[in-house]
Amino acid sequence: QARFVESGGGLVQAGGSLRLSCAASERTTFTNYAMGWFRQAPGKEREFVAAMDWTGGRTGYADSVKGRVTSSRDNAKSMAYLQMNSQKPEDTDVYYCAAKLFPSGRSVWYRIDDYDYWGQGTQVTVSS
């Protein structure tokens, strides 16, 4: 079965950078999936951060992170990435990668309900 695992979270000072990774299991045909990134604060609803099509060539971002975040993927390594720069304390959240199986063409997806698989989450803490 397809499995996705996030890594790269941790503690960073305001203004600093982090890169999150999402690794697909060996049995996963990674190019069959569009990928997304979401985040969730304690007691809050999960919210959209970034998304990309199966090639990584089409991306979309939430207004709150646009200009500071870059979503990318390396299909040869079955890896997705979220580069986060100029981090702010309000970026403190658990970050999740999500995968949508057999997306339509090169579409990107923005809704939680659009995705079929989720990672376990990785904590990002931004100190002021």
Short mmCIF file of C-alpha atoms in Angstrom, two decimals:
data_model
loop_
_atom_site.label_atom_id
_atom_site.label_comp_id
_atom_site.label_asym_id
_atom_site.label_seq_id
_atom_site.Cartn_x
_atom_site.Cartn_y
_atom_site.Cartn_z
CA GLN A 1 0.00 0.00 0.00
CA ALA A 2 1.05 3.56 -0.59
CA ARG A 3 2.63 5.27 2.41
CA PHE A 4 4.02 8.76 2.83
CA VAL A 5 6.27 9.97 5.63
CA GLU A 6 7.25 13.58 6.41
CA SER A 7 10.55 14.67 7.87
CA GLY A 8 12.63 17.80 8.31
CA GLY A 9 10.60 19.61 10.92
CA GLY A 10 12.16 21.19 13.96
CA LEU A 11 12.87 24.46 15.72
CA VAL A 12 13.86 27.53 13.74
CA GLN A 13 14.17 31.19 14.66
CA ALA A 14 11.95 33.78 13.03
CA GLY A 15 13.39 34.69 9.66
CA GLY A 16 15.06 31.32 9.25
CA SER A 17 14.44 28.51 6.80
CA LEU A 18 13.45 24.87 6.83
CA ARG A 19 12.95 22.25 4.17
CA LEU A 20 10.40 19.53 4.75
CA SER A 21 10.51 16.23 2.90
CA CYS A 22 7.85 13.67 2.11
CA ALA A 23 9.05 10.21 1.15
CA ALA A 24 6.83 7.70 -0.63
CA SER A 25 7.16 4.00 0.07
CA GLU A 26 9.12 1.79 -2.31
CA ARG A 27 5.99 0.17 -3.72
CA THR A 28 4.49 3.54 -4.62
CA THR A 29 4.40 4.68 -8.22
CA PHE A 30 5.08 8.26 -7.26
CA THR A 31 4.15 9.78 -10.62
CA ASN A 32 0.60 8.50 -10.12
CA TYR A 33 0.11 11.16 -7.43
CA ALA A 34 -0.40 14.85 -7.22
CA MET A 35 0.98 16.14 -3.92
CA GLY A 36 -0.07 18.71 -1.38
CA TRP A 37 1.09 20.24 1.89
CA PHE A 38 -1.19 21.19 4.76
CA ARG A 39 -0.64 22.39 8.30
CA GLN A 40 -2.56 22.27 11.54
CA ALA A 41 -2.19 24.11 14.83
CA PRO A 42 -3.44 22.62 18.10
CA GLY A 43 -7.20 22.95 18.34
CA LYS A 44 -7.46 24.35 14.82
CA GLU A 45 -8.62 22.95 11.51
CA ARG A 46 -6.12 21.66 9.00
CA GLU A 47 -5.39 24.27 6.34
CA PHE A 48 -3.93 24.28 2.87
CA VAL A 49 -0.33 25.41 2.34
CA ALA A 50 0.87 24.27 -1.08
CA ALA A 51 0.11 21.83 -3.87
CA MET A 52 1.68 20.57 -7.09
CA ASP A 53 0.79 18.38 -10.02
CA TRP A 54 2.45 15.06 -10.73
CA THR A 55 5.37 16.72 -12.56
CA GLY A 56 5.96 19.52 -10.06
CA GLY A 57 5.64 22.02 -12.89
CA ARG A 58 2.31 23.41 -11.74
CA THR A 59 2.02 24.67 -8.18
CA GLY A 60 -0.36 26.59 -5.98
CA TYR A 61 0.12 28.32 -2.63
CA ALA A 62 -1.93 29.76 0.17
CA ASP A 63 -1.81 33.55 0.38
CA SER A 64 -0.33 33.32 3.86
CA VAL A 65 2.84 31.65 2.58
CA LYS A 66 3.09 32.88 -1.01
CA GLY A 67 6.54 34.24 -1.73
CA ARG A 68 8.09 32.41 1.22
CA VAL A 69 7.37 28.80 0.30
CA THR A 70 8.33 26.62 -2.66
CA SER A 71 6.85 23.21 -3.35
CA SER A 72 8.85 20.79 -5.48
CA ARG A 73 9.33 17.10 -6.13
CA ASP A 74 11.91 14.63 -7.37
CA ASN A 75 10.04 11.80 -9.03
CA ALA A 76 13.20 9.74 -9.51
CA LYS A 77 13.59 9.68 -5.73
CA SER A 78 9.86 9.49 -4.95
CA MET A 79 10.24 12.60 -2.79
CA ALA A 80 8.27 15.79 -2.34
CA TYR A 81 9.67 18.91 -0.70
CA LEU A 82 8.46 22.08 0.93
CA GLN A 83 11.10 24.80 1.20
CA MET A 84 10.08 27.42 3.74
CA ASN A 85 11.94 30.70 4.03
CA SER A 86 11.46 33.83 6.14
CA GLN A 87 9.62 31.81 8.73
CA LYS A 88 7.23 33.54 11.12
CA PRO A 89 5.98 32.46 14.55
CA GLU A 90 2.52 31.96 13.04
CA ASP A 91 4.03 29.26 10.82
CA THR A 92 4.32 27.07 13.92
CA ASP A 93 2.22 24.01 13.10
CA VAL A 94 2.27 20.33 12.38
CA TYR A 95 2.85 19.97 8.64
CA TYR A 96 1.41 17.12 6.61
CA CYS A 97 2.05 15.91 3.10
CA ALA A 98 -0.89 14.54 1.17
CA ALA A 99 -1.21 12.50 -2.01
CA LYS A 100 -4.00 12.28 -4.54
CA LEU A 101 -4.05 9.11 -6.58
CA PHE A 102 -4.65 9.40 -10.33
CA PRO A 103 -5.23 13.15 -10.54
CA SER A 104 -6.81 14.57 -13.65
CA GLY A 105 -4.03 15.52 -16.05
CA ARG A 106 -1.79 18.15 -14.50
CA SER A 107 -4.33 19.49 -12.04
CA VAL A 108 -3.41 20.74 -8.59
CA TRP A 109 -5.68 20.20 -5.60
CA TYR A 110 -6.45 22.49 -2.69
CA ARG A 111 -9.03 20.75 -0.51
CA ILE A 112 -8.49 18.23 2.24
CA ASP A 113 -11.18 16.01 0.75
CA ASP A 114 -9.33 15.91 -2.57
CA TYR A 115 -6.54 13.76 -1.14
CA ASP A 116 -6.40 10.02 -0.64
CA TYR A 117 -3.31 9.52 1.54
CA TRP A 118 -1.68 11.47 4.35
CA GLY A 119 1.59 11.40 6.19
CA GLN A 120 1.82 11.36 9.97
CA GLY A 121 2.93 14.98 10.23
CA THR A 122 6.12 16.75 11.27
CA GLN A 123 6.30 19.54 13.84
CA VAL A 124 7.61 22.96 12.84
CA THR A 125 8.19 25.49 15.61
CA VAL A 126 9.25 29.05 14.84
CA SER A 127 10.54 31.04 17.79
CA SER A 128 10.35 34.82 18.00
#
